[in-house]
Coordinates of C-alpha atoms in Angstrom, one line a residue:
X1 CA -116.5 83.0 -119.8
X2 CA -115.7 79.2 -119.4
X3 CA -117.3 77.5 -116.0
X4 CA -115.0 75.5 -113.8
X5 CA -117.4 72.3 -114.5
X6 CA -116.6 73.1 -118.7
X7 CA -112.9 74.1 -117.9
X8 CA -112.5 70.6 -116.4
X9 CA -113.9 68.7 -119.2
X10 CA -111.9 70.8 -121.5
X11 CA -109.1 69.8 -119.3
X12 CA -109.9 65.7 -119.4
X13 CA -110.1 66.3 -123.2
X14 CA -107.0 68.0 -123.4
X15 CA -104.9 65.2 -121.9
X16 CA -106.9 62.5 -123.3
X17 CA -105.8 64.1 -126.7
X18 CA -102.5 63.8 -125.2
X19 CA -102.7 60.5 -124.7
X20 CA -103.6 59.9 -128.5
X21 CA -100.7 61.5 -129.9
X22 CA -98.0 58.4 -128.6
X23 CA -100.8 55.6 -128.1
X24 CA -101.7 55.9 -131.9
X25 CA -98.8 54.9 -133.3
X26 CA -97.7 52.6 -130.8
X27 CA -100.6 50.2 -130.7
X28 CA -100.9 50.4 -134.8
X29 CA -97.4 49.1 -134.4
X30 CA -97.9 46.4 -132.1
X31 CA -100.9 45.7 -133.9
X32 CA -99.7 45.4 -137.7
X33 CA -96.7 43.2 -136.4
X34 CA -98.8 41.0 -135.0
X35 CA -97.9 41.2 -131.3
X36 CA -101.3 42.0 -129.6
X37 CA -103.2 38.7 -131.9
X38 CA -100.3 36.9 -130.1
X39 CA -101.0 38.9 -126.5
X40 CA -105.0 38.0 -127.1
X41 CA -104.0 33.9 -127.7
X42 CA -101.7 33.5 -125.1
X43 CA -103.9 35.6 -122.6
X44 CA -100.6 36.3 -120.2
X45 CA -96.6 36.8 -121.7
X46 CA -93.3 37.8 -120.6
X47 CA -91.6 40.5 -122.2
X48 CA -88.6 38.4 -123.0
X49 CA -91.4 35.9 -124.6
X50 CA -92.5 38.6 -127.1
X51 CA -88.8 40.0 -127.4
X52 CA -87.3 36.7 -129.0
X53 CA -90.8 35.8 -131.0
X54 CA -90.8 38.9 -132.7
X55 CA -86.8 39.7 -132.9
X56 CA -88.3 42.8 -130.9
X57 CA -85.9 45.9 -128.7
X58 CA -87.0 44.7 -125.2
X59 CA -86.5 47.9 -123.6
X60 CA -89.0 50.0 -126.5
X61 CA -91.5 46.9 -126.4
X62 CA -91.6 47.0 -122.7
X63 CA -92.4 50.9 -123.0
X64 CA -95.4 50.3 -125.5
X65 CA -96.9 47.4 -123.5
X66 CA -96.5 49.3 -120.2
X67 CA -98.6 52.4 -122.3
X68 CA -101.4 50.0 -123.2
X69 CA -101.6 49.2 -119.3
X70 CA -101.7 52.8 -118.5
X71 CA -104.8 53.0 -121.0
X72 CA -106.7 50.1 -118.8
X73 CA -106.2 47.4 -121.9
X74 CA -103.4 45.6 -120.3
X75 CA -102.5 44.3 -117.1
X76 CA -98.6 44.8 -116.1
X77 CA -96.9 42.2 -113.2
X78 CA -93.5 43.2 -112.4
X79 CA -90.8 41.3 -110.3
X80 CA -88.0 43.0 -109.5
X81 CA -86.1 40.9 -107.5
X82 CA -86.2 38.4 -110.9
X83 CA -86.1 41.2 -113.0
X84 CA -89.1 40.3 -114.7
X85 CA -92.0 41.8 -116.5
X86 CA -95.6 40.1 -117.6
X87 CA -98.3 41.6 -119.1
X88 CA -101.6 39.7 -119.2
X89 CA -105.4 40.7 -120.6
X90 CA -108.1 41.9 -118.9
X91 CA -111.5 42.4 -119.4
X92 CA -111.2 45.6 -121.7
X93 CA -108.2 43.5 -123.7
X94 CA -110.1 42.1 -126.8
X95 CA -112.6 45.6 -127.3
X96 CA -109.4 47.6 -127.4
X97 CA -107.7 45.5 -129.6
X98 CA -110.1 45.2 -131.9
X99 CA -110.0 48.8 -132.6
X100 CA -106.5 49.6 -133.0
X101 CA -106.6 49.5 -136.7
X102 CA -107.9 52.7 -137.1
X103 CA -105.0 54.3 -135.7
X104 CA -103.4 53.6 -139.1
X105 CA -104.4 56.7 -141.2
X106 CA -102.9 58.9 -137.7
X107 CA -99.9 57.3 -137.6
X108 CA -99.5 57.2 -141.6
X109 CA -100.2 61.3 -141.1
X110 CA -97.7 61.4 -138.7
X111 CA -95.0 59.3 -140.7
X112 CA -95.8 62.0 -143.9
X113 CA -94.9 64.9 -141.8
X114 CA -91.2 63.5 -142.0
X115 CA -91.3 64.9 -145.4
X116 CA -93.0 68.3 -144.8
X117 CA -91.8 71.5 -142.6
X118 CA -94.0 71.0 -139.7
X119 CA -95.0 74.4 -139.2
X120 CA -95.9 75.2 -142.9
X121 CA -99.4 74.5 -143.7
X122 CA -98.9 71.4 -146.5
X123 CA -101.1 70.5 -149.6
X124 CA -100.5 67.1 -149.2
X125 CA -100.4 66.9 -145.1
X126 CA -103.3 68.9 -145.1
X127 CA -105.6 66.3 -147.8
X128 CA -104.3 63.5 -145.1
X129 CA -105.7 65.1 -142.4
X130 CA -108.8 66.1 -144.0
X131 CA -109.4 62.4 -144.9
X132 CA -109.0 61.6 -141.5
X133 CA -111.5 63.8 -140.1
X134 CA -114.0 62.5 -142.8
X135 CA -113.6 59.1 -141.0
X136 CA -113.5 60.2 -137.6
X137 CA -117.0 62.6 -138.4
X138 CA -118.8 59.3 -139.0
X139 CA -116.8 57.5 -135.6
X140 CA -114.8 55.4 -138.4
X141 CA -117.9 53.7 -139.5
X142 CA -118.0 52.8 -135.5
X143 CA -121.3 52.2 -133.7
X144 CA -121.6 52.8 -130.5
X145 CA -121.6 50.3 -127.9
X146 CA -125.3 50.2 -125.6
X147 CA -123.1 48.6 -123.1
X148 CA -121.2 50.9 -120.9
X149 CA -117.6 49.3 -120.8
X150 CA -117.7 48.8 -124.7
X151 CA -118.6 52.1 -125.1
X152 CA -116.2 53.9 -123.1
X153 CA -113.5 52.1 -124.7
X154 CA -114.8 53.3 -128.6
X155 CA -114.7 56.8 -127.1
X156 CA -111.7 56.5 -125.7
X157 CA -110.1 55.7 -129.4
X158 CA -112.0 58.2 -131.2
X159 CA -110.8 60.7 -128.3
X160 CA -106.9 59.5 -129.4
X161 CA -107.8 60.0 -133.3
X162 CA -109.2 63.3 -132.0
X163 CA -106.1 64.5 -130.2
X164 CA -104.1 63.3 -133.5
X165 CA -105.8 65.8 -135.5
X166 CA -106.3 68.9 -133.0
X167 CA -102.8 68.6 -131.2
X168 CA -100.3 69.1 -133.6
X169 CA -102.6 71.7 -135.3
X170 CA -103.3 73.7 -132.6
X171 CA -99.4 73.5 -131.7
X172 CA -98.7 74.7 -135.5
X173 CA -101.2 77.2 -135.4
X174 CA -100.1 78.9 -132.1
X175 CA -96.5 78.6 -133.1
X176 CA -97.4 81.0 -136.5
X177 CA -98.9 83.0 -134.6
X178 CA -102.6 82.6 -135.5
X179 CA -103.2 83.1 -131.4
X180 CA -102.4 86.5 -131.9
X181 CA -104.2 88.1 -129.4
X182 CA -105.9 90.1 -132.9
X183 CA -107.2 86.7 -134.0
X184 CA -108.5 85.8 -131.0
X185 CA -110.4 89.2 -129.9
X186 CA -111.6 89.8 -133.8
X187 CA -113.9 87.9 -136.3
X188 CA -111.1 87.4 -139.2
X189 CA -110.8 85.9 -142.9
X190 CA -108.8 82.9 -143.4
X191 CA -106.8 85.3 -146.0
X192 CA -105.5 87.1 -143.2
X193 CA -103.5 84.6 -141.9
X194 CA -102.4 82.1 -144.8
X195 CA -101.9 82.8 -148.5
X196 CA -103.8 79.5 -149.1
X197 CA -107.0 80.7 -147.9
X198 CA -108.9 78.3 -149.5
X199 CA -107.4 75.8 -147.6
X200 CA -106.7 77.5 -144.5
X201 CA -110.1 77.6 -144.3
X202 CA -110.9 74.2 -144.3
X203 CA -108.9 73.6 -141.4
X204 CA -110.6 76.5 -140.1
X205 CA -114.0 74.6 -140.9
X206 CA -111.9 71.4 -139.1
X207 CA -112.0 73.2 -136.4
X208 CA -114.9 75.0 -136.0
X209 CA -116.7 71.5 -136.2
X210 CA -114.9 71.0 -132.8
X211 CA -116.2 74.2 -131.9
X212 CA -113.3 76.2 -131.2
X213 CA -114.5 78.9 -134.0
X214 CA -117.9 79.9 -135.3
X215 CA -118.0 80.8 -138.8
X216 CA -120.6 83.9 -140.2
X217 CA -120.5 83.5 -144.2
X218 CA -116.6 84.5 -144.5
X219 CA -115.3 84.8 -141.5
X220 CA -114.1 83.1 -138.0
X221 CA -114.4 84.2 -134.4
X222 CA -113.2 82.1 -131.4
X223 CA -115.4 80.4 -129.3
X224 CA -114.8 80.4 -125.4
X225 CA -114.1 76.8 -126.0
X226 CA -111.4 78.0 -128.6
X227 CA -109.7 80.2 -126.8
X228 CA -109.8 77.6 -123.9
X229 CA -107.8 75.6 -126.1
X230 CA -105.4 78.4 -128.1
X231 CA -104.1 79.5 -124.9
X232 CA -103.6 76.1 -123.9
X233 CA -101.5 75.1 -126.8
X234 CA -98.6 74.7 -125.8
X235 CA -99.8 72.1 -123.1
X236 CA -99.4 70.4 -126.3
X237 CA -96.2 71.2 -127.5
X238 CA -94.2 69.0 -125.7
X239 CA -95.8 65.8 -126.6
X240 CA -96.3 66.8 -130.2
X241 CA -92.3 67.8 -130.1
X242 CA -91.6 64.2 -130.0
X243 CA -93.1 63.0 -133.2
X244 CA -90.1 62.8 -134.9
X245 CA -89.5 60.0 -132.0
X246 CA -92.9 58.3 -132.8
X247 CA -92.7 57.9 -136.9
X248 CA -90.1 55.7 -136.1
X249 CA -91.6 53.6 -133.7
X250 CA -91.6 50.4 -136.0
X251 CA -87.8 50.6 -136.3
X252 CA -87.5 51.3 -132.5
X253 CA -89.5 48.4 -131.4
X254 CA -88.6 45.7 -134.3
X255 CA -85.7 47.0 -135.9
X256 CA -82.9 49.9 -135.6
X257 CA -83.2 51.2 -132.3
X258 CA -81.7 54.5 -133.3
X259 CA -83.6 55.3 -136.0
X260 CA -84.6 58.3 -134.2
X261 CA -81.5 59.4 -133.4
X262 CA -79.9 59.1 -136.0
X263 CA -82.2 61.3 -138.7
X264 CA -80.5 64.0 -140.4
X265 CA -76.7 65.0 -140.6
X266 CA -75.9 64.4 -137.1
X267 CA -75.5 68.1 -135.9
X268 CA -79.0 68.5 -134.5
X269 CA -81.4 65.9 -132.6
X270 CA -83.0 63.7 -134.4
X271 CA -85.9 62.6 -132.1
X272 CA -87.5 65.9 -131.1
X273 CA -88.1 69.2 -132.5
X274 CA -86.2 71.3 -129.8
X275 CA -87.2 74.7 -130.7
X276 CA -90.8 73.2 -130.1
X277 CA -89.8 71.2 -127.0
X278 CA -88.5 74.4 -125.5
X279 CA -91.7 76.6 -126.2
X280 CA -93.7 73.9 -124.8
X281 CA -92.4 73.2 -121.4
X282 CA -91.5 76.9 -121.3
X283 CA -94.9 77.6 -120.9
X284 CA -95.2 74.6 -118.5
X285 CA -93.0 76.0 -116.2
X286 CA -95.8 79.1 -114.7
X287 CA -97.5 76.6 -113.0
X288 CA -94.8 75.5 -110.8
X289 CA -93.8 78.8 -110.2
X290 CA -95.5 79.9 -107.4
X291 CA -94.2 77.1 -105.2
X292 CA -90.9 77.6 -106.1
X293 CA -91.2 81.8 -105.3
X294 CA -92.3 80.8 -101.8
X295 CA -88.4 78.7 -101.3
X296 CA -86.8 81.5 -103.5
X297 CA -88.3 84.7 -101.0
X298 CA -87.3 82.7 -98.3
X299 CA -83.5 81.9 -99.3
X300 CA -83.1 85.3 -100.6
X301 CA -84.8 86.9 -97.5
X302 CA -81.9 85.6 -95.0
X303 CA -79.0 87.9 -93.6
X304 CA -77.2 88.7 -96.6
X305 CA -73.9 86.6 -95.5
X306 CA -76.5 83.4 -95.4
X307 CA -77.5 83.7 -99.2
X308 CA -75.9 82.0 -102.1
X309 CA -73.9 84.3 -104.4
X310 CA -76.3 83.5 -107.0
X311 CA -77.8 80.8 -108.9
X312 CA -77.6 78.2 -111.7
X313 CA -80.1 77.5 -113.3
X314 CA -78.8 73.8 -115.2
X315 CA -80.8 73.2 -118.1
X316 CA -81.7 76.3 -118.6
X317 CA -84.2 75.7 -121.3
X318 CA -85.5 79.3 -122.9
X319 CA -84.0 81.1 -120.2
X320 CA -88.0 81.8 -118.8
X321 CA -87.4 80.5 -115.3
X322 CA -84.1 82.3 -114.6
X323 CA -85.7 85.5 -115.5
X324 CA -88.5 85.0 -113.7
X325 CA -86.2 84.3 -110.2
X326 CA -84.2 87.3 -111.4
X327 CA -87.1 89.6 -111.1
X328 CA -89.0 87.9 -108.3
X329 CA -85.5 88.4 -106.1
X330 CA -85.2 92.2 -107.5
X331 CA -88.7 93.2 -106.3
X332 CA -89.4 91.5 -103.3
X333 CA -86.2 90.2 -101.4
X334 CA -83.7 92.1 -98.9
X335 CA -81.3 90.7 -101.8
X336 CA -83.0 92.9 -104.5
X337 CA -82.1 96.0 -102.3
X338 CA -78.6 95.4 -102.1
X339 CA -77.7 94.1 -105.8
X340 CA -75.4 96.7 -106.4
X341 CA -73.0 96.1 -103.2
X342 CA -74.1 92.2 -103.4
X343 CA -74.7 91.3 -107.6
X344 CA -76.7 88.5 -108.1
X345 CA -74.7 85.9 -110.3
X346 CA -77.0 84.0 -113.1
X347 CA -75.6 81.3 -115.0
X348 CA -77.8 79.3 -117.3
X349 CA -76.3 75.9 -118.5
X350 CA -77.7 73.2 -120.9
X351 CA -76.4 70.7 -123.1
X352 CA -78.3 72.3 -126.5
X353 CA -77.3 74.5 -128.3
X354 CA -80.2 75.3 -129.2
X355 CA -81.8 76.2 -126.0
X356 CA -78.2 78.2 -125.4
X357 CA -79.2 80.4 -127.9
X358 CA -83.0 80.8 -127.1
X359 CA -81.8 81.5 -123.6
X360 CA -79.2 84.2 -124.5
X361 CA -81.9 86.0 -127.2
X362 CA -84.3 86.1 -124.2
X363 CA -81.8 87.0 -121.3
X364 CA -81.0 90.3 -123.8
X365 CA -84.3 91.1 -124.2
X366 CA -85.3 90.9 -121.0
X367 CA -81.8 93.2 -120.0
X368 CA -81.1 90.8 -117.5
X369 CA -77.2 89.8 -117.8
X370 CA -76.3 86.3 -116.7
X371 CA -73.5 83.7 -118.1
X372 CA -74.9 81.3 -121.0
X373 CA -72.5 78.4 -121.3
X374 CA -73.1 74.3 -121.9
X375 CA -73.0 72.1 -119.2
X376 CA -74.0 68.4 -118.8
X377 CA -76.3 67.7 -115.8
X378 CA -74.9 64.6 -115.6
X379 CA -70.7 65.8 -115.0
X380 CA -71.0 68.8 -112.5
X381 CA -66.8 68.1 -111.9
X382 CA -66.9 69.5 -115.5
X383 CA -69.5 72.4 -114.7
X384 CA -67.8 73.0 -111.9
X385 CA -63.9 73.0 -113.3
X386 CA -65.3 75.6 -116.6
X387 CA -67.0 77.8 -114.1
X388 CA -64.0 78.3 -112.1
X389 CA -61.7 79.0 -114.8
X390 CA -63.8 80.5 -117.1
X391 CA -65.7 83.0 -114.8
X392 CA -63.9 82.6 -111.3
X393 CA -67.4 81.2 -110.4
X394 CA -67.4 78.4 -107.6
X395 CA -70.4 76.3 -108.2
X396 CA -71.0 75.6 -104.5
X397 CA -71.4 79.2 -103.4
X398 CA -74.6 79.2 -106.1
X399 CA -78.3 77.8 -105.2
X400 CA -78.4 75.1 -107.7
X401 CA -82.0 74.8 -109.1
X402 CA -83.4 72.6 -112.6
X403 CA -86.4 72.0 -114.0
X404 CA -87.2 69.1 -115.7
X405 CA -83.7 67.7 -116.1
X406 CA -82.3 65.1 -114.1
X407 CA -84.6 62.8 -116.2
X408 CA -82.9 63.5 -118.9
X409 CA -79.7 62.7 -118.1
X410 CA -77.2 60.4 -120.7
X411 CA -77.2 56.5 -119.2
X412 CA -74.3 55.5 -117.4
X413 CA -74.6 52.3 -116.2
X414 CA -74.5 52.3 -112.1
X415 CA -70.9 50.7 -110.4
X416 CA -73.1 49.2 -108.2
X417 CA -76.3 47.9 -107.7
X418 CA -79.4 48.6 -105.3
X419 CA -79.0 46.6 -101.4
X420 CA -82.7 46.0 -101.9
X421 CA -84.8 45.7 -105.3
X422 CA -86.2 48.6 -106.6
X423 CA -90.5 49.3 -105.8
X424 CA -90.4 51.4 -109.4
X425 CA -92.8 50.1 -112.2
X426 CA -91.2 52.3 -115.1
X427 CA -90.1 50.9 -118.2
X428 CA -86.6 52.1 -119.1
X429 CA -84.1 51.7 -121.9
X430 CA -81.7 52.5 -123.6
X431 CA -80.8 52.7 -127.0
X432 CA -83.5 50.0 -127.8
X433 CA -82.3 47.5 -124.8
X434 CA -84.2 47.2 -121.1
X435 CA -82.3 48.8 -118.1
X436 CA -83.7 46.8 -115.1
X437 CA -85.7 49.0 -112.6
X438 CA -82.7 48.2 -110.3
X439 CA -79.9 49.5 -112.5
X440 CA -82.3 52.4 -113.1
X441 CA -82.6 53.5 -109.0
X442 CA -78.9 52.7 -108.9
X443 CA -78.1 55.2 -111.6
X444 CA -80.1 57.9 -110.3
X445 CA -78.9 57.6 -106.9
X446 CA -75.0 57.8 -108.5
X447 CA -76.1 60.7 -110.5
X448 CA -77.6 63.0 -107.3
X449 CA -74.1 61.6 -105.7
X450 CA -72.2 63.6 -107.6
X451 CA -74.0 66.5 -107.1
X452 CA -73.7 66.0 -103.5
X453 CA -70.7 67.8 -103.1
X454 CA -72.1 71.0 -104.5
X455 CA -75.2 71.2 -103.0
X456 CA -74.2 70.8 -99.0
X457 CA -73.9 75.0 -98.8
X458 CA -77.1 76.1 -100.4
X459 CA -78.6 73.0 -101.3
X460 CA -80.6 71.9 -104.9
X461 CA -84.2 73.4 -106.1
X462 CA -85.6 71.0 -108.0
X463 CA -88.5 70.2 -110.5
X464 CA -89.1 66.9 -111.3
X465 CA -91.8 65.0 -113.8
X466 CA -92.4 61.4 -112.4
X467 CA -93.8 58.5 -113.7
X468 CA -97.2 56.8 -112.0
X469 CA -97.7 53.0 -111.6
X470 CA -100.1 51.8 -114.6
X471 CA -102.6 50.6 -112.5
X472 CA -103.0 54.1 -111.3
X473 CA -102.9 55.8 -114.7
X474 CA -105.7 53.6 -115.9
X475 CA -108.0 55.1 -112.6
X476 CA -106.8 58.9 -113.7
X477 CA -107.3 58.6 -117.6
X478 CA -108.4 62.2 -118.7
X479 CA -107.0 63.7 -114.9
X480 CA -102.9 63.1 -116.1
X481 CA -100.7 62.9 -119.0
X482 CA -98.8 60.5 -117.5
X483 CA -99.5 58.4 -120.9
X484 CA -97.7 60.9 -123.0
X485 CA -95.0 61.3 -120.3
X486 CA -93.9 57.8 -120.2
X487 CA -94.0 57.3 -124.3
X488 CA -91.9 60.1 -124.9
X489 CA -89.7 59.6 -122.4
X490 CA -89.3 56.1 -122.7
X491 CA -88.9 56.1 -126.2
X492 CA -85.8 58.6 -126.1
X493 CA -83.7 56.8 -123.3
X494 CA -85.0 59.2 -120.3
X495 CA -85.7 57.9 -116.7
X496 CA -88.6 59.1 -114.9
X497 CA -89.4 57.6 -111.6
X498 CA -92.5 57.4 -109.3
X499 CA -92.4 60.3 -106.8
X500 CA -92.2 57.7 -103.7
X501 CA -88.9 55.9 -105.7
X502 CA -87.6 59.4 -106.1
X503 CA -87.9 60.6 -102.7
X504 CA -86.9 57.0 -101.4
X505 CA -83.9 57.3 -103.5
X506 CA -82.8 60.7 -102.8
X507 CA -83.1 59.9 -98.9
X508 CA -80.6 57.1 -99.7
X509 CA -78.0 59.3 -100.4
X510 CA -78.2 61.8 -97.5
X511 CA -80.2 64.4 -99.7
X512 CA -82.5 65.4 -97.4
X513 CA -85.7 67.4 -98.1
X514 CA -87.2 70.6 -96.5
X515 CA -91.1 68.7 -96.3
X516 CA -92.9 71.9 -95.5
X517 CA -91.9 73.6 -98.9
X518 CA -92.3 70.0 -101.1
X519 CA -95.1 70.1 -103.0
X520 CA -96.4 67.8 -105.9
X521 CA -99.3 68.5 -108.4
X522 CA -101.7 66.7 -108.4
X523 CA -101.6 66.4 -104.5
X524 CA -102.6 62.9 -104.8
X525 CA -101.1 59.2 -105.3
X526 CA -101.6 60.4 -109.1
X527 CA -98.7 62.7 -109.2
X528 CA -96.2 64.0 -111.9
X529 CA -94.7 66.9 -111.0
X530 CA -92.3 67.7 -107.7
X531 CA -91.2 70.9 -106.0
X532 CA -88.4 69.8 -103.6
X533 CA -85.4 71.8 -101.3
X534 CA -82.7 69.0 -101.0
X535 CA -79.8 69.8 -98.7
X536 CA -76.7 67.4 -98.6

């Protein structure tokens, strides 16, 4: 049994691994084109300074500077009223620096993968990664600093190379099934889970050096730690979903900004593993559950005229979180009694196909029957218009409710801008060009616009990830992953907004929020995640 002191170190460890994943590769590429010797020399720049020196994407470079601030090894100065950005050096500058080249064999690892099916142990992927945990065993031929600042930044690098090698394994391990609740209750052999035993178990010896296993001659038994960690892993999966993204990250920032986007034949997305993406914030979703049940119980508790007829869920993901308000409103709502005089409707919407189908497979297993259809969070006119004539559905008589979505909307420029500059820090782009902080509020506020008219009757549910100012993120490291938030969302064109911005934006509009039932995790100025009830 894991303490609550051990649970939160394996928790700080956990999302400083996060943190590794996207700050690897982008400070190896800053570093090996020269843009942090330049940053050290001229001790403060602008980002349009380093976009014409180094022919760079503004909007991408502005994304990996703003990251390095959110580490503590940068300082960021916005001006929004100018629309300018400046990054200077601080006192942790120069240490940090200096250590960035051994991120090179981590993002050379993760560039290899390209060539590899991710979730097939590799020969050659596997020798990589064994070679890098040779270096990182002897701290890269790194001595540790007697002086307190020094030394906390080493660790904090060797803590990146760490979650480089444990992430995307752990996430390919779980995702084969090797957290099989038989693995992780019984000693095993490496044989019984790969064909390539020999090597399966040395990634199993990997591993058990990290002491999630302990090994008796031949075989492997979790540790607490381990399974800690296993059923943790797809706290992971996310982030590591978006390494397609980060490979490409010295075209993004210094030469084809859609590199990303434009890998493969065109009919599936280049820049993230889906399938992954989906397991990964599916099992994100439980935590925020529990808030939403308490607004869901209370909506579908009213006089049965009062309730909507039903709900969409838009962006539906795997379909998790509309079976879960399925059977939370079955069991314990005056709704649930009546379902057969007063059917709940379900529709689940999203612009992959992917999801789509994950969502239909696990609707049928679950024998829940809902309407699976695409929809684009940001045209409801269209949602709307198919619903009607498809289904005979009218979207305002249904309790709209997301997760995770209006982030991840396609730009449209805003038709006008803000009265007042924006207060938001964020770095956003799009297709390798800066969108002012200003456009960026004006868009959002547009976007929840159009929903307006489809919301006034039973209002919008929504979960929403948020950005943090980098100052802040620098006082939390190992307490968020807003590190790994911002890199791979701002490296694949989505817009996530402090919580104040978002609230202050919303407000703008008429949207007004039910305050006793918001919530946001953590409850502090170091917040990511939203609960809200908007009513137009």
């Amino acid at each position: 049994m894991v303490s609550k002191a051990l649970q939160a170190t394996y928790r700080e460890r956990l999302f400083r691994h996060l943190d590794g994943i996207v700050t690897a590769p982008s400070a190896f590429s800053l570093h090996k084109k020269g843009v942090t010797t330049y940053i050290l020399d001229k001790k403060e720049v602008t980002i349009g300074d380093l976009t014409s020196t180094f022919d760079a994407n503004e909007g991408y470079l502005n994304v990996a500077l703003r990251l390095l601030a959110s580490q503590g090894w940068l300082v960021q100065h916005i001006d929004n009223s100018t629309n300018t950005v400046t990054y200077s050096i601080n006192e942790h500058t120069a240490t940090a620096f200096a250590l960035f080249p051994h991120y090179e064999e981590v993002t050379a690892l993760q560039k290899l993968s390209e060539n590899y099916h991710f979730r097939k142990f590799e020969v050659a992927p596997f020798k990589m990664l064994q070679d890098i945990f040779s270096k990182y065993r002897d701290h890269y031929g790194i001595t540790l600093s007697q002086d307190p600042a020094e030394r906390t930044i080493q660790e904090q690098v060797l803590a990146h190379i760490e979650g480089s090698i444990l992430g995307p394994t752990l996430v390919h391990l779980s995702m084969n099934g090797a957290f099989h609740k038989y693995f992780m209750q019984a000693s095993f052999r490496p044989e019984e889970f790969h064909a390539d035993g020999e090597n399966f178990k040395k990634l199993l010896d990997i591993l058990t050096y990290f002491e999630l296993f302990t090994r008796k001659e031949h075989t492997y038994q979790f540790t607490d730690k381990g399974l800690f960690f296993a059923k943790r892993a797809s706290a992971y999966g996310v982030t590591v979903s978006y390494i397609p993204t980060l490979r490409k990250l010295d075209d993004l920032l210094f030469g084809n900004a859609l590199a990303a986007k434009s890998q493969g034949d065109g009919s599936q997305e280049g820049h993230v593993d889906r399938a992954m993406n989906v397991w990964g914030s599916g099992g994100a979703h439980a935590t925020y559950f529990k808030v939403v049940d308490t607004i869901i119980l209370d909506i579908f508790n009213k006089p049965l005229d009062e309730q909507p007829k039903g709900i969409l869920d838009m962006g539906c993901g795997n379909g998790a979180f509309l079976i879960h308000l399925y059977n939370l409103i079955e069991r314990h709502t005056l709704r649930g009694k009546h379902l057969d005089e007063h059917p709940l409707i379900l529709v689940g919407a999203d612009y992959n196909q992917t999801a789509i189908d994950i969502t239909k497979q696990n609707l049928i297993q679950a024998e829940i029957w809902a309407k699976v259809m695409w929809g684009d969070i940001g045209d409801p006119d269209r949602l709307a218009t198919d619903l009607q004539e498809e289904y005979d559905i009218t979207l305002g008589d249904l309790l709209n409710v997301r997760s995770f979505l209006d982030h991840n909307r396609v730009w449209k420029a805003p038709a006008q801008s803000t009265k007042s500059p924006s207060t938001s820090t964020g770095a956003f782009a799009y297709e390798g060009a800066r969108i002012s902080n200003n456009d960026a509020e004006a868009s959002l506020a547009e976007h929840f616009g159009k929903w307006s008219p489809y919301t006034g009757k039973h209002g919008l549910l929504l979960i929403e990830l948020h950005s943090v100012p980098p100052a802040i993120a620098a006082d939390y490291i190992g307490k968020t992953a807003v590190t790994a938030y911002d890199a791979t969302h701002g490296y694949s064109d989505q817009f996530i907004v402090e919580v104040p911005v978002f609230h202050k934006v919303l407000d703008s509009i008429g949207m007004k929020r039910d305050e006793k039932l918001s919530k946001k995790f953590p409850n502090n100025d170091a917040a990511t995640v939203t609960v809200n009830l908007f009513r137009h």
